[in-house]
Structures are given as structure tokens and as C-alpha cells.
Amino acid sequence: MVATRSSPRKKGPGEAKLAKRDAETHEVEAQLHGNVTAFPEQSPLLNGKTSSKSANGHVNGAKSSKARTNGSLEAETASDDYKVDRSGHVEFGGPWGVTALMLFFPCLMWYMWVSATFYDGHWAVPTRGQGFGDFVRHVVDLVYTHAFPGLRAWSIYWGFVAIQAVLYLTLPGIYEKGLPIAHLGGFKYDYYCNAVWSFYTTMVLAAVLHVTGIFPLQTVVDEFGPILSVAILSGFLVTFVVYAVTLFIGDEFRMTGNFFYDLFMGAALVPRIGKWFDIKMFAEVRIPWYILFFTSCGVACRQWEQYGYVTPQVLFLCLAHYLYGNACCKGEECIVPTWDMAHEKFGFMLAFWNMAGVPFTYIHCTLFLANHPPEDYAWSTPVNVLLFGSLLAAYYVWDTCNSQKNRFRAQQNGNFKVRHTFPQLPWGTIENPTYIRCENGGTLLTSGWYRYARKMHYTADFVQSMLWALVTGFKSPLPYFYPCFFLVVLVHRVSRDIQRCRQKYGKDWEAFERECPYIFIPFVW
């Protein structure tokens, strides 16, 4: 496991000027309108620009692209300061805060699973006369007895990961350039994007395994507890391995010197196995959303086996998780030129959350339906129609919002090209967009959905998360964990983005706020 990089070649003055302009445009747009950041549950970027190059597997692909910019990038490269974080700025409460999070999140996930499975979907609390110590020992015993990470669970989880890795390296795809890396002199990594092929190939493979009886899909639900434990342990395992290898090869980046904080935030910026297997990209795009979708499909298969039919609520979640997973895949190349890929390191925060946190906490809507008979969550036909309609409407806004943003970025870069992945929705491209040209060379989009609210895609994303919970009814609080948690994340993220943009754009940002005054809800907020 290595973090590969190549030495960038020098370019002439004309090329350097073009490279610098391209870098500035990418950076400005990547930090503006809610790209994927520290939390992978955030909106995956849809549609947008693509490379004109394609390949049938990475072995037939393009060579790495290199670019050098002038000024500050070369100055930063001239020293080794990039390996040390001297800013003094810490997140999540610093070393004590991140250590608490690394201990808290696994316990929370096991606790929520125990609540869903053994406490009828209610929060697990001590029974009358049961001491707190006895209660804790009881919960631990339930986890050990029913969620022990046995060999079968390890085989299922890592077998799935291995299959996805093979598909990542062999199926057709396209190449996309990342943002320039400052401490590498503006070098741009090439990323191989074929998640959309992997997603549908996995569907076919899962269907064959299910129909032939080799691996019935409901097994994912039956073995959920042990697989959950494997995912949690795997999140820690991958975190430690990537951290140790990064230090061993001397590729660490922005290290504070505190072991726990650096382990949480990560040491590697671009962790790769070989030349093309990008661990961060692989974990963010494929692992969490595929698990969500196929777990919901497993509940549908179990209902068909038990009742001879599948309830509208389970079909709703299968559709919802399909739309979200498919969105990650069809716009995978749009995640490449984002803040997450160019700035966020791959530590516990990203490794654990993608491998365990997202797929095994956001899934409680599905678990509630799996653990309860249909009469416990049945809605009337009009309510079901309203829920399905609301989901499709929210998805439409979310998809086209992100599409407008990414295609506008491609238009500004002069390499706009529609990738015909499914679905392509009306108003995904803004004809003759209006925008503010900033003094620093950046652009702020003021048309399309962004004319009405600067974070409209966040609003649509949150509505989808709330619908996932509402479809289960109101008998359990667990399905509502995701939308509540997501709302806190979104508000915090927006406040951070606004602060950063005010510093970056100055008076141009003030003009942007006057022209597009609303953040989440047009004419309201």
C-alpha cells in the first residue's frame, strides 16, 4: 500500500499561465457550493464535466497529467513545511475531542443496533430494578453473543470489498484530473472513474447469487450484527494500516505531532495502492452507498420469502437508496475536483465513517422495517403516493442543483461535456448562466437553483433523509437519527463555508449575498 506520486515536469510560460487559471477556477468552485467534505453522508456531486478520455479498465488508460503553477505553489514546495501543521487550528475539540469520538461512535453503533434488535426499536435503557452496571454488562453480552465478528461475517464484508476492488480496476471508465496539489508544485493526480459500471455489474452479480441460492441477499440482514462488528473493526484496521504505511514511506502531510489527533484526521492526502487504486475515492463512493442499497434489497427479498409480497415502505427505501447510490456513481468524476479530495486527509474520520458509520447508522430505517410486521408501519395509499412523490421531487432538485453547479464549472473551464449516465434530468444545464467574476479570478454562480438559495441542494438532501425516516412511521426514534444528525452537520458545514468564503472573496462575497440572500429555503432562510 503506497501513496504514489510522480515528479511534475516543467512547463513553458504559456502552459503555466493556463495551468494556473485552471487551478484557480477549480479551487474556487470546489470550495463554494457544498462539495463533499469531511462527512461522506453529504451530497455526492452529480453530472458535470467529464474527461474526453475513456478506457476499458485502468490498464488501457491515460498517463498521469502534470501541471505546474507559478507563485505561491512553488514557494510552498520549496520547503518541507507541508509535512507539519503550524496553523495551531484544530477541529472537533482537538486531541481530547477526537479521541472521545473514536471511542464514542463504535459504542453508539452497537448500542443503536441493540436498541433496534432487542428493545423493539426504542432506546435501550435499564429495566425497573436493574442497576446501570448490570445494564451495561447486559448490552455488552448481547453484542458479544449476537454480533460477534466471526469468520463468516469477515468473509462477507471483505469479500464484498474485494469484488468492488476488482471491478474498480477492470471495468470500463473515464479519467478525470484532480485539483492541483500545492506542496507538489501544482501536480494533478489522475483519477479513474467507473463506479457506475461497478454499481450495475454488482446488481447483476447479486441477482445471480441470490437466484442460484449461492448467496441469498437476505443473508445481509440475517448476519447484520456480526457484519456490523466487522465493519467497525475494519474501520480501525484500515485507519491504522494507512497511517502506518504513510509514515513509513515518508508521505505524511500537515501533521500536528499529536498521535490521536493525527490518527483521526489522517496522515495521507492521496493514499493509493499502486498507481490507480485510490483508497479515499474507493471508500467514499462505493462502500457505504452500495451497502445501504443492497441491505434494503435484502429486506425486500426476506419479505417476499415470508409474505409473498414486498411492502410499499420497503420498496420506497429500495428506490431511495438506489437513487442515492446511483447518484454517487453517475457523477463520480465530479467528486474528483473537490475540497475533500484535494484537502481532507484519509484518517479515522473518513475511513471509519465510510466503511462503518454511514452504511450501519443510516440504515436504521431499513432495520425497523426488517424487524417489524407490515401492520406496524402501514400507511394509506394517499400517504404512500405523497411519500413517493416527495422523494422524486426532492431528488430532482438535488440532482439538477448539483448538475447545474458542476456543468457551470466545466463551462468556465472550457471542457464541458455531458456524460450520458442515467438519469439525465431536465434543467441540468443552465443556458447563458449569470455569475459574479471575482477579483481573485473565481466565479460565483447566481442563476439556476442557486438564484433562489445558495444551498438549495442541501435542503433537498435533508428532505430526502427525512423521508427515509417518515416512511417507517413514528413508533421508533432510531430511523430519525440520520436526519437529525445530518441537519446538525449541514448547519455546521454551511457556517464554516460562509466564514471561509467571506475571507476568500471579500467584497465579491458581499455582493453575492446581496444578489442571492437566502441559504436553504427561498424567501424564508
PDB file of C-alpha atoms in Angstrom, residues 30-302:
ATOM      1  CA  ALA A  30     -14.721  23.294  -5.371  1.00  0.00           C
ATOM      2  CA  GLN A  31     -14.931  25.302  -2.147  1.00  0.00           C
ATOM      3  CA  LEU A  32     -18.110  27.192  -2.950  1.00  0.00           C
ATOM      4  CA  HIS A  33     -21.282  25.235  -3.282  1.00  0.00           C
ATOM      5  CA  GLY A  34     -21.204  22.358  -0.787  1.00  0.00           C
ATOM      6  CA  ASN A  35     -18.926  19.770  -2.251  1.00  0.00           C
ATOM      7  CA  VAL A  36     -18.214  16.534  -0.416  1.00  0.00           C
ATOM      8  CA  THR A  37     -16.312  17.410   2.760  1.00  0.00           C
ATOM      9  CA  ALA A  38     -15.414  15.696   5.978  1.00  0.00           C
ATOM     10  CA  PHE A  39     -18.677  13.796   6.222  1.00  0.00           C
ATOM     11  CA  PRO A  40     -19.435  11.350   3.459  1.00  0.00           C
ATOM     12  CA  GLU A  41     -23.129  11.385   4.217  1.00  0.00           C
ATOM     13  CA  GLN A  42     -23.072  14.799   2.422  1.00  0.00           C
ATOM     14  CA  SER A  43     -24.448  15.232  -1.054  1.00  0.00           C
ATOM     15  CA  PRO A  44     -22.491  13.390  -3.735  1.00  0.00           C
ATOM     16  CA  LEU A  45     -21.929  15.634  -6.733  1.00  0.00           C
ATOM     17  CA  LEU A  46     -23.921  14.790  -9.805  1.00  0.00           C
ATOM     18  CA  ASN A  47     -23.311  15.013 -13.545  1.00  0.00           C
ATOM     19  CA  GLY A  48     -20.891  17.784 -14.517  1.00  0.00           C
ATOM     20  CA  LYS A  49     -17.826  17.757 -16.664  1.00  0.00           C
ATOM     21  CA  THR A  50     -16.039  14.648 -17.804  1.00  0.00           C
ATOM     22  CA  SER A  51     -12.807  13.848 -19.450  1.00  0.00           C
ATOM     23  CA  SER A  52     -12.910  13.095 -23.136  1.00  0.00           C
ATOM     24  CA  LYS A  53     -10.703  10.116 -22.451  1.00  0.00           C
ATOM     25  CA  SER A  54     -12.157   6.749 -21.619  1.00  0.00           C
ATOM     26  CA  ALA A  55     -10.749   3.316 -21.142  1.00  0.00           C
ATOM     27  CA  ASN A  56     -11.732  -0.305 -20.830  1.00  0.00           C
ATOM     28  CA  GLY A  57     -10.151  -0.809 -17.436  1.00  0.00           C
ATOM     29  CA  HIS A  58      -7.329   1.256 -15.979  1.00  0.00           C
ATOM     30  CA  VAL A  59      -4.632  -0.725 -17.771  1.00  0.00           C
ATOM     31  CA  ASN A  60      -5.592   0.889 -21.086  1.00  0.00           C
ATOM     32  CA  GLY A  61      -5.922   4.341 -19.620  1.00  0.00           C
ATOM     33  CA  ALA A  62      -4.218   7.660 -19.970  1.00  0.00           C
ATOM     34  CA  LYS A  63      -0.940   8.617 -18.434  1.00  0.00           C
ATOM     35  CA  SER A  64      -0.817  10.853 -15.380  1.00  0.00           C
ATOM     36  CA  SER A  65      -1.317  14.546 -16.027  1.00  0.00           C
ATOM     37  CA  LYS A  66       1.089  17.077 -14.641  1.00  0.00           C
ATOM     38  CA  ALA A  67       0.786  20.819 -14.245  1.00  0.00           C
ATOM     39  CA  ARG A  68       2.864  23.484 -12.553  1.00  0.00           C
ATOM     40  CA  THR A  69       1.628  26.842 -11.428  1.00  0.00           C
ATOM     41  CA  ASN A  70       3.590  29.954 -10.544  1.00  0.00           C
ATOM     42  CA  GLY A  71       3.972  31.925  -7.336  1.00  0.00           C
ATOM     43  CA  SER A  72       2.748  30.538  -4.059  1.00  0.00           C
ATOM     44  CA  LEU A  73       2.611  26.905  -5.118  1.00  0.00           C
ATOM     45  CA  GLU A  74       6.305  26.856  -5.983  1.00  0.00           C
ATOM     46  CA  ALA A  75       7.159  28.767  -2.813  1.00  0.00           C
ATOM     47  CA  GLU A  76       5.345  26.217  -0.687  1.00  0.00           C
ATOM     48  CA  THR A  77       7.003  23.354  -2.499  1.00  0.00           C
ATOM     49  CA  ALA A  78      10.419  24.813  -1.791  1.00  0.00           C
ATOM     50  CA  SER A  79      10.205  23.805   1.865  1.00  0.00           C
ATOM     51  CA  ASP A  80       9.096  20.773   3.839  1.00  0.00           C
ATOM     52  CA  ASP A  81       6.612  22.806   5.863  1.00  0.00           C
ATOM     53  CA  TYR A  82       3.751  20.947   4.261  1.00  0.00           C
ATOM     54  CA  LYS A  83       4.547  17.950   6.478  1.00  0.00           C
ATOM     55  CA  VAL A  84       3.929  19.966   9.647  1.00  0.00           C
ATOM     56  CA  ASP A  85       0.715  21.769  10.554  1.00  0.00           C
ATOM     57  CA  ARG A  86       1.851  25.040  12.122  1.00  0.00           C
ATOM     58  CA  SER A  87      -1.531  26.763  11.945  1.00  0.00           C
ATOM     59  CA  GLY A  88      -2.500  25.882  15.501  1.00  0.00           C
ATOM     60  CA  HIS A  89      -6.065  25.318  14.276  1.00  0.00           C
ATOM     61  CA  VAL A  90      -7.763  22.107  15.388  1.00  0.00           C
ATOM     62  CA  GLU A  91     -11.228  20.703  14.771  1.00  0.00           C
ATOM     63  CA  PHE A  92     -13.636  18.538  16.755  1.00  0.00           C
ATOM     64  CA  GLY A  93     -12.264  19.706  20.093  1.00  0.00           C
ATOM     65  CA  GLY A  94      -8.642  18.832  19.379  1.00  0.00           C
ATOM     66  CA  PRO A  95      -6.922  15.663  20.665  1.00  0.00           C
ATOM     67  CA  TRP A  96      -9.346  15.097  23.526  1.00  0.00           C
ATOM     68  CA  GLY A  97     -12.365  15.611  21.288  1.00  0.00           C
ATOM     69  CA  VAL A  98     -11.271  13.277  18.502  1.00  0.00           C
ATOM     70  CA  THR A  99     -10.219  10.594  20.999  1.00  0.00           C
ATOM     71  CA  ALA A 100     -13.688  10.757  22.523  1.00  0.00           C
ATOM     72  CA  LEU A 101     -15.247  10.470  19.056  1.00  0.00           C
ATOM     73  CA  MET A 102     -13.143   7.419  18.170  1.00  0.00           C
ATOM     74  CA  LEU A 103     -14.403   5.708  21.319  1.00  0.00           C
ATOM     75  CA  PHE A 104     -17.962   7.039  21.193  1.00  0.00           C
ATOM     76  CA  PHE A 105     -19.004   6.236  17.621  1.00  0.00           C
ATOM     77  CA  PRO A 106     -18.370   2.452  17.736  1.00  0.00           C
ATOM     78  CA  CYS A 107     -20.184   2.220  21.087  1.00  0.00           C
ATOM     79  CA  LEU A 108     -23.055   4.276  19.711  1.00  0.00           C
ATOM     80  CA  MET A 109     -23.386   1.984  16.694  1.00  0.00           C
ATOM     81  CA  TRP A 110     -23.504  -1.167  18.807  1.00  0.00           C
ATOM     82  CA  TYR A 111     -25.914   0.491  21.223  1.00  0.00           C
ATOM     83  CA  MET A 112     -28.259   1.535  18.406  1.00  0.00           C
ATOM     84  CA  TRP A 113     -28.176  -1.975  16.952  1.00  0.00           C
ATOM     85  CA  VAL A 114     -29.043  -3.470  20.357  1.00  0.00           C
ATOM     86  CA  SER A 115     -31.892  -0.953  20.689  1.00  0.00           C
ATOM     87  CA  ALA A 116     -33.238  -1.808  17.255  1.00  0.00           C
ATOM     88  CA  THR A 117     -32.928  -5.572  17.651  1.00  0.00           C
ATOM     89  CA  PHE A 118     -33.686  -6.323  21.298  1.00  0.00           C
ATOM     90  CA  TYR A 119     -35.652  -3.296  22.539  1.00  0.00           C
ATOM     91  CA  ASP A 120     -38.288  -3.123  19.805  1.00  0.00           C
ATOM     92  CA  GLY A 121     -36.743  -0.075  18.183  1.00  0.00           C
ATOM     93  CA  HIS A 122     -36.723   2.016  21.363  1.00  0.00           C
ATOM     94  CA  TRP A 123     -33.662   3.354  23.127  1.00  0.00           C
ATOM     95  CA  ALA A 124     -32.193   0.657  25.339  1.00  0.00           C
ATOM     96  CA  VAL A 125     -32.475   1.701  28.997  1.00  0.00           C
ATOM     97  CA  PRO A 126     -32.192  -0.188  32.286  1.00  0.00           C
ATOM     98  CA  THR A 127     -35.326  -2.068  33.264  1.00  0.00           C
ATOM     99  CA  ARG A 128     -37.027  -1.497  36.597  1.00  0.00           C
ATOM    100  CA  GLY A 129     -34.685  -2.588  39.353  1.00  0.00           C
ATOM    101  CA  GLN A 130     -31.738  -3.091  37.013  1.00  0.00           C
ATOM    102  CA  GLY A 131     -28.595  -1.198  38.001  1.00  0.00           C
ATOM    103  CA  PHE A 132     -26.650   0.743  35.418  1.00  0.00           C
ATOM    104  CA  GLY A 133     -23.658  -1.574  35.717  1.00  0.00           C
ATOM    105  CA  ASP A 134     -25.865  -4.618  35.150  1.00  0.00           C
ATOM    106  CA  PHE A 135     -27.468  -2.873  32.188  1.00  0.00           C
ATOM    107  CA  VAL A 136     -24.078  -2.165  30.580  1.00  0.00           C
ATOM    108  CA  ARG A 137     -22.966  -5.753  31.105  1.00  0.00           C
ATOM    109  CA  HIS A 138     -26.247  -6.958  29.544  1.00  0.00           C
ATOM    110  CA  VAL A 139     -25.740  -4.788  26.441  1.00  0.00           C
ATOM    111  CA  VAL A 140     -22.131  -5.969  26.103  1.00  0.00           C
ATOM    112  CA  ASP A 141     -23.289  -9.575  26.422  1.00  0.00           C
ATOM    113  CA  LEU A 142     -25.895  -9.046  23.675  1.00  0.00           C
ATOM    114  CA  VAL A 143     -23.226  -7.627  21.374  1.00  0.00           C
ATOM    115  CA  TYR A 144     -20.791 -10.447  22.149  1.00  0.00           C
ATOM    116  CA  THR A 145     -23.430 -13.150  21.735  1.00  0.00           C
ATOM    117  CA  HIS A 146     -25.285 -11.875  18.679  1.00  0.00           C
ATOM    118  CA  ALA A 147     -22.790  -9.603  16.915  1.00  0.00           C
ATOM    119  CA  PHE A 148     -19.533 -11.474  17.356  1.00  0.00           C
ATOM    120  CA  PRO A 149     -17.367 -10.896  14.243  1.00  0.00           C
ATOM    121  CA  GLY A 150     -16.988 -14.482  13.135  1.00  0.00           C
ATOM    122  CA  LEU A 151     -15.272 -15.816  10.045  1.00  0.00           C
ATOM    123  CA  ARG A 152     -18.496 -15.800   8.008  1.00  0.00           C
ATOM    124  CA  ALA A 153     -19.042 -12.094   8.665  1.00  0.00           C
ATOM    125  CA  TRP A 154     -15.432 -11.267   7.812  1.00  0.00           C
ATOM    126  CA  SER A 155     -15.786 -13.257   4.586  1.00  0.00           C
ATOM    127  CA  ILE A 156     -18.988 -11.464   3.598  1.00  0.00           C
ATOM    128  CA  TYR A 157     -17.710  -7.957   4.289  1.00  0.00           C
ATOM    129  CA  TRP A 158     -14.230  -8.285   2.837  1.00  0.00           C
ATOM    130  CA  GLY A 159     -15.445 -10.496   0.014  1.00  0.00           C
ATOM    131  CA  PHE A 160     -17.695  -7.609  -0.986  1.00  0.00           C
ATOM    132  CA  VAL A 161     -14.815  -5.139  -0.699  1.00  0.00           C
ATOM    133  CA  ALA A 162     -12.556  -7.412  -2.761  1.00  0.00           C
ATOM    134  CA  ILE A 163     -15.145  -7.758  -5.521  1.00  0.00           C
ATOM    135  CA  GLN A 164     -15.553  -3.993  -5.659  1.00  0.00           C
ATOM    136  CA  ALA A 165     -11.777  -3.575  -5.852  1.00  0.00           C
ATOM    137  CA  VAL A 166     -11.584  -5.942  -8.817  1.00  0.00           C
ATOM    138  CA  LEU A 167     -14.434  -4.132 -10.565  1.00  0.00           C
ATOM    139  CA  TYR A 168     -12.737  -0.796  -9.860  1.00  0.00           C
ATOM    140  CA  LEU A 169      -9.591  -1.886 -11.676  1.00  0.00           C
ATOM    141  CA  THR A 170     -11.115  -3.801 -14.587  1.00  0.00           C
ATOM    142  CA  LEU A 171     -14.406  -2.305 -15.793  1.00  0.00           C
ATOM    143  CA  PRO A 172     -14.651   0.496 -18.371  1.00  0.00           C
ATOM    144  CA  GLY A 173     -14.417   4.054 -17.104  1.00  0.00           C
ATOM    145  CA  ILE A 174     -13.112   7.551 -17.687  1.00  0.00           C
ATOM    146  CA  TYR A 175     -10.187   9.568 -16.347  1.00  0.00           C
ATOM    147  CA  GLU A 176     -10.561  12.865 -14.541  1.00  0.00           C
ATOM    148  CA  LYS A 177      -7.927  15.301 -13.305  1.00  0.00           C
ATOM    149  CA  GLY A 178      -7.902  16.301  -9.659  1.00  0.00           C
ATOM    150  CA  LEU A 179      -7.138  19.723  -8.249  1.00  0.00           C
ATOM    151  CA  PRO A 180      -3.515  20.887  -8.215  1.00  0.00           C
ATOM    152  CA  ILE A 181      -1.667  19.817  -5.074  1.00  0.00           C
ATOM    153  CA  ALA A 182       0.190  22.826  -3.729  1.00  0.00           C
ATOM    154  CA  HIS A 183       3.043  21.040  -1.956  1.00  0.00           C
ATOM    155  CA  LEU A 184       3.721  19.003  -5.127  1.00  0.00           C
ATOM    156  CA  GLY A 185       4.168  22.128  -7.213  1.00  0.00           C
ATOM    157  CA  GLY A 186       0.679  22.030  -8.683  1.00  0.00           C
ATOM    158  CA  PHE A 187       0.789  18.382  -9.688  1.00  0.00           C
ATOM    159  CA  LYS A 188      -2.642  16.964 -10.592  1.00  0.00           C
ATOM    160  CA  TYR A 189      -3.465  13.324  -9.938  1.00  0.00           C
ATOM    161  CA  ASP A 190      -5.476  11.366 -12.481  1.00  0.00           C
ATOM    162  CA  TYR A 191      -8.481   9.518 -11.089  1.00  0.00           C
ATOM    163  CA  TYR A 192     -10.137   6.522 -12.683  1.00  0.00           C
ATOM    164  CA  CYS A 193     -13.948   6.701 -12.522  1.00  0.00           C
ATOM    165  CA  ASN A 194     -16.071   3.643 -13.308  1.00  0.00           C
ATOM    166  CA  ALA A 195     -18.384   3.360 -10.286  1.00  0.00           C
ATOM    167  CA  VAL A 196     -21.480   3.460 -12.478  1.00  0.00           C
ATOM    168  CA  TRP A 197     -20.321   0.286 -14.248  1.00  0.00           C
ATOM    169  CA  SER A 198     -19.433  -1.289 -10.918  1.00  0.00           C
ATOM    170  CA  PHE A 199     -22.848  -0.498  -9.429  1.00  0.00           C
ATOM    171  CA  TYR A 200     -24.861  -2.157 -12.184  1.00  0.00           C
ATOM    172  CA  THR A 201     -22.436  -5.056 -12.527  1.00  0.00           C
ATOM    173  CA  THR A 202     -22.814  -5.660  -8.785  1.00  0.00           C
ATOM    174  CA  MET A 203     -26.587  -5.659  -9.183  1.00  0.00           C
ATOM    175  CA  VAL A 204     -26.386  -8.371 -11.822  1.00  0.00           C
ATOM    176  CA  LEU A 205     -23.915 -10.376  -9.766  1.00  0.00           C
ATOM    177  CA  ALA A 206     -26.073 -10.071  -6.628  1.00  0.00           C
ATOM    178  CA  ALA A 207     -29.163 -11.176  -8.553  1.00  0.00           C
ATOM    179  CA  VAL A 208     -27.371 -14.245  -9.911  1.00  0.00           C
ATOM    180  CA  LEU A 209     -26.043 -15.212  -6.479  1.00  0.00           C
ATOM    181  CA  HIS A 210     -29.493 -14.774  -4.970  1.00  0.00           C
ATOM    182  CA  VAL A 211     -31.445 -16.686  -7.603  1.00  0.00           C
ATOM    183  CA  THR A 212     -28.972 -19.577  -7.648  1.00  0.00           C
ATOM    184  CA  GLY A 213     -29.045 -19.799  -3.860  1.00  0.00           C
ATOM    185  CA  ILE A 214     -25.272 -19.319  -3.589  1.00  0.00           C
ATOM    186  CA  PHE A 215     -25.763 -16.180  -1.525  1.00  0.00           C
ATOM    187  CA  PRO A 216     -29.391 -15.237  -0.772  1.00  0.00           C
ATOM    188  CA  LEU A 217     -29.490 -11.465  -0.427  1.00  0.00           C
ATOM    189  CA  GLN A 218     -31.421 -11.602   2.863  1.00  0.00           C
ATOM    190  CA  THR A 219     -28.257 -13.066   4.401  1.00  0.00           C
ATOM    191  CA  VAL A 220     -27.011  -9.480   4.744  1.00  0.00           C
ATOM    192  CA  VAL A 221     -29.964  -8.798   7.063  1.00  0.00           C
ATOM    193  CA  ASP A 222     -29.708 -12.102   8.938  1.00  0.00           C
ATOM    194  CA  GLU A 223     -25.997 -11.519   9.613  1.00  0.00           C
ATOM    195  CA  PHE A 224     -26.302  -7.785  10.201  1.00  0.00           C
ATOM    196  CA  GLY A 225     -24.948  -7.803  13.771  1.00  0.00           C
ATOM    197  CA  PRO A 226     -21.726  -9.712  13.024  1.00  0.00           C
ATOM    198  CA  ILE A 227     -21.182  -7.738   9.801  1.00  0.00           C
ATOM    199  CA  LEU A 228     -21.639  -4.512  11.776  1.00  0.00           C
ATOM    200  CA  SER A 229     -18.857  -5.573  14.147  1.00  0.00           C
ATOM    201  CA  VAL A 230     -16.588  -6.480  11.243  1.00  0.00           C
ATOM    202  CA  ALA A 231     -17.220  -3.077   9.651  1.00  0.00           C
ATOM    203  CA  ILE A 232     -16.360  -1.273  12.894  1.00  0.00           C
ATOM    204  CA  LEU A 233     -13.146  -3.253  13.362  1.00  0.00           C
ATOM    205  CA  SER A 234     -12.288  -2.817   9.689  1.00  0.00           C
ATOM    206  CA  GLY A 235     -12.621   0.948  10.006  1.00  0.00           C
ATOM    207  CA  PHE A 236      -9.982   0.898  12.743  1.00  0.00           C
ATOM    208  CA  LEU A 237      -7.825  -1.595  10.843  1.00  0.00           C
ATOM    209  CA  VAL A 238      -7.720   0.442   7.643  1.00  0.00           C
ATOM    210  CA  THR A 239      -7.090   3.622   9.632  1.00  0.00           C
ATOM    211  CA  PHE A 240      -4.028   2.179  11.382  1.00  0.00           C
ATOM    212  CA  VAL A 241      -2.621   0.474   8.281  1.00  0.00           C
ATOM    213  CA  VAL A 242      -2.862   3.562   6.052  1.00  0.00           C
ATOM    214  CA  TYR A 243      -1.450   5.739   8.842  1.00  0.00           C
ATOM    215  CA  ALA A 244       1.498   3.420   9.497  1.00  0.00           C
ATOM    216  CA  VAL A 245       2.346   2.916   5.814  1.00  0.00           C
ATOM    217  CA  THR A 246       2.154   6.650   5.155  1.00  0.00           C
ATOM    218  CA  LEU A 247       4.651   7.362   7.928  1.00  0.00           C
ATOM    219  CA  PHE A 248       6.885   4.506   6.783  1.00  0.00           C
ATOM    220  CA  ILE A 249       7.203   5.867   3.245  1.00  0.00           C
ATOM    221  CA  GLY A 250       7.521   9.462   4.470  1.00  0.00           C
ATOM    222  CA  ASP A 251       4.428  10.792   2.692  1.00  0.00           C
ATOM    223  CA  GLU A 252       2.740  12.372   5.716  1.00  0.00           C
ATOM    224  CA  PHE A 253       1.059  15.762   5.320  1.00  0.00           C
ATOM    225  CA  ARG A 254       0.029  18.522   7.772  1.00  0.00           C
ATOM    226  CA  MET A 255       0.885  16.597  10.935  1.00  0.00           C
ATOM    227  CA  THR A 256       0.388  18.196  14.348  1.00  0.00           C
ATOM    228  CA  GLY A 257       2.587  15.804  16.298  1.00  0.00           C
ATOM    229  CA  ASN A 258      -0.281  14.546  18.441  1.00  0.00           C
ATOM    230  CA  PHE A 259      -0.819  10.859  17.704  1.00  0.00           C
ATOM    231  CA  PHE A 260      -4.548  10.726  18.406  1.00  0.00           C
ATOM    232  CA  TYR A 261      -5.402  13.884  16.501  1.00  0.00           C
ATOM    233  CA  ASP A 262      -3.264  12.906  13.513  1.00  0.00           C
ATOM    234  CA  LEU A 263      -4.718   9.403  13.524  1.00  0.00           C
ATOM    235  CA  PHE A 264      -8.235  10.852  13.422  1.00  0.00           C
ATOM    236  CA  MET A 265      -7.556  13.454  10.742  1.00  0.00           C
ATOM    237  CA  GLY A 266      -5.149  11.212   8.824  1.00  0.00           C
ATOM    238  CA  ALA A 267      -1.563  11.349   7.591  1.00  0.00           C
ATOM    239  CA  ALA A 268      -2.065  10.608   3.868  1.00  0.00           C
ATOM    240  CA  LEU A 269      -3.619  13.100   1.481  1.00  0.00           C
ATOM    241  CA  VAL A 270      -3.783  10.776  -1.539  1.00  0.00           C
ATOM    242  CA  PRO A 271      -3.462   7.180  -0.283  1.00  0.00           C
ATOM    243  CA  ARG A 272      -3.128   4.760  -3.159  1.00  0.00           C
ATOM    244  CA  ILE A 273      -2.298   1.134  -3.816  1.00  0.00           C
ATOM    245  CA  GLY A 274      -0.145   1.154  -6.886  1.00  0.00           C
ATOM    246  CA  LYS A 275      -0.848   3.828  -9.462  1.00  0.00           C
ATOM    247  CA  TRP A 276      -4.621   3.829  -9.860  1.00  0.00           C
ATOM    248  CA  PHE A 277      -6.334   2.381  -6.794  1.00  0.00           C
ATOM    249  CA  ASP A 278      -7.261   5.494  -4.829  1.00  0.00           C
ATOM    250  CA  ILE A 279      -8.327   4.340  -1.355  1.00  0.00           C
ATOM    251  CA  LYS A 280     -10.132   7.543  -0.410  1.00  0.00           C
ATOM    252  CA  MET A 281     -12.143   7.683  -3.635  1.00  0.00           C
ATOM    253  CA  PHE A 282     -12.944   3.982  -3.393  1.00  0.00           C
ATOM    254  CA  ALA A 283     -14.167   4.260   0.189  1.00  0.00           C
ATOM    255  CA  GLU A 284     -16.274   7.376  -0.323  1.00  0.00           C
ATOM    256  CA  VAL A 285     -18.091   6.394  -3.498  1.00  0.00           C
ATOM    257  CA  ARG A 286     -18.669   2.656  -3.334  1.00  0.00           C
ATOM    258  CA  ILE A 287     -18.618   1.099   0.129  1.00  0.00           C
ATOM    259  CA  PRO A 288     -21.308   2.994   2.100  1.00  0.00           C
ATOM    260  CA  TRP A 289     -23.925   3.552  -0.570  1.00  0.00           C
ATOM    261  CA  TYR A 290     -23.712   0.058  -2.043  1.00  0.00           C
ATOM    262  CA  ILE A 291     -24.177  -1.475   1.409  1.00  0.00           C
ATOM    263  CA  LEU A 292     -27.219   0.726   2.059  1.00  0.00           C
ATOM    264  CA  PHE A 293     -28.858  -0.265  -1.202  1.00  0.00           C
ATOM    265  CA  PHE A 294     -28.190  -3.984  -1.033  1.00  0.00           C
ATOM    266  CA  THR A 295     -29.258  -4.202   2.610  1.00  0.00           C
ATOM    267  CA  SER A 296     -32.619  -2.692   1.679  1.00  0.00           C
ATOM    268  CA  CYS A 297     -32.837  -5.150  -1.222  1.00  0.00           C
ATOM    269  CA  GLY A 298     -32.122  -7.931   1.285  1.00  0.00           C
ATOM    270  CA  VAL A 299     -35.129  -6.855   3.373  1.00  0.00           C
ATOM    271  CA  ALA A 300     -37.252  -6.910   0.216  1.00  0.00           C
ATOM    272  CA  CYS A 301     -36.100 -10.458  -0.518  1.00  0.00           C
ATOM    273  CA  ARG A 302     -36.870 -11.537   3.032  1.00  0.00           C
TER     274      ARG A 302
END
